[in-house]
C-alpha angles and dihedrals in degrees: 000000000000092000091053090049093052089049092052092245099131094161090059090048090059094056099070092041091050090048090053094052096044093049089048092241109156113246125205133216091263094060091043092049091050091051093046091048091052091051091045091054088050092054092245097142094160092057090048090054090048091052089049089054089053088054094050091051093049130068092245114121117229128221136198092279090060094050095042092052092053096048093041091052089056092044094052091049093048092244099142095159092055090046090054092047092051093047092049092050091048093051092050092050092048092238115168116261139162142207087275088064092054093043091055091048091049091049090051090053092047093051089048093052092247096134095158092056090046091054091045089057089049089057092045090058091063090049090053089055090238119142116242119226135200091277090055093053091042091057092048092048092048090052090054093043093061091057101036094247093159097160092057090047092055089049090051090050090053090048090054089060091049091052092042093239113157117237120220138195092274095053093046092048091051092050093046091047095053091049090049092050090050091049091245093144096162092055092045091052092047091052090052090050090049088050091057092045090053089052092239114152115248121212138191091286092053093055098038091056092055 
């Protein structure tokens, strides 16, 4: 199953798993994760959700790989509502998840233009006592960038310093871009100066935004 997934042949990955279930051979979380991962890589988010339902109905215990595959499948297919529904159901059922799970859900919301939901997830992470990483902040900043929420972006940038999360060229460019779109030239220029002071390489996007 894993070999089929790595080769992008998700249909072939389903065959051995289907054979196991039809012959009443007990499957484990490893075989299910491999099948879900193959479908996720193939963009088959509906199949991933169906496989997750099979897991819930069985006595097999999930792990973070199971949850991450399901949310990532929705994220890659732009199905932010399904990603949110899955995440909510997983939290209610006390299934194991990680910061990667939340990052994928935030990214799905951002790609779907659901910036409010993305920021709600950002706040939920703190309540779950999980530590945000650069990907978490990047997804939140991207959500704000699409809707010119420059004040929230500056707050997020300050929060990154508090949590000792390193900023990179991509995060600075997003922050500079949102300030430029909101005609906040002073903030955009200050961010570029901060970028130089932090010895972070600027690129064409950095300069074009200012």
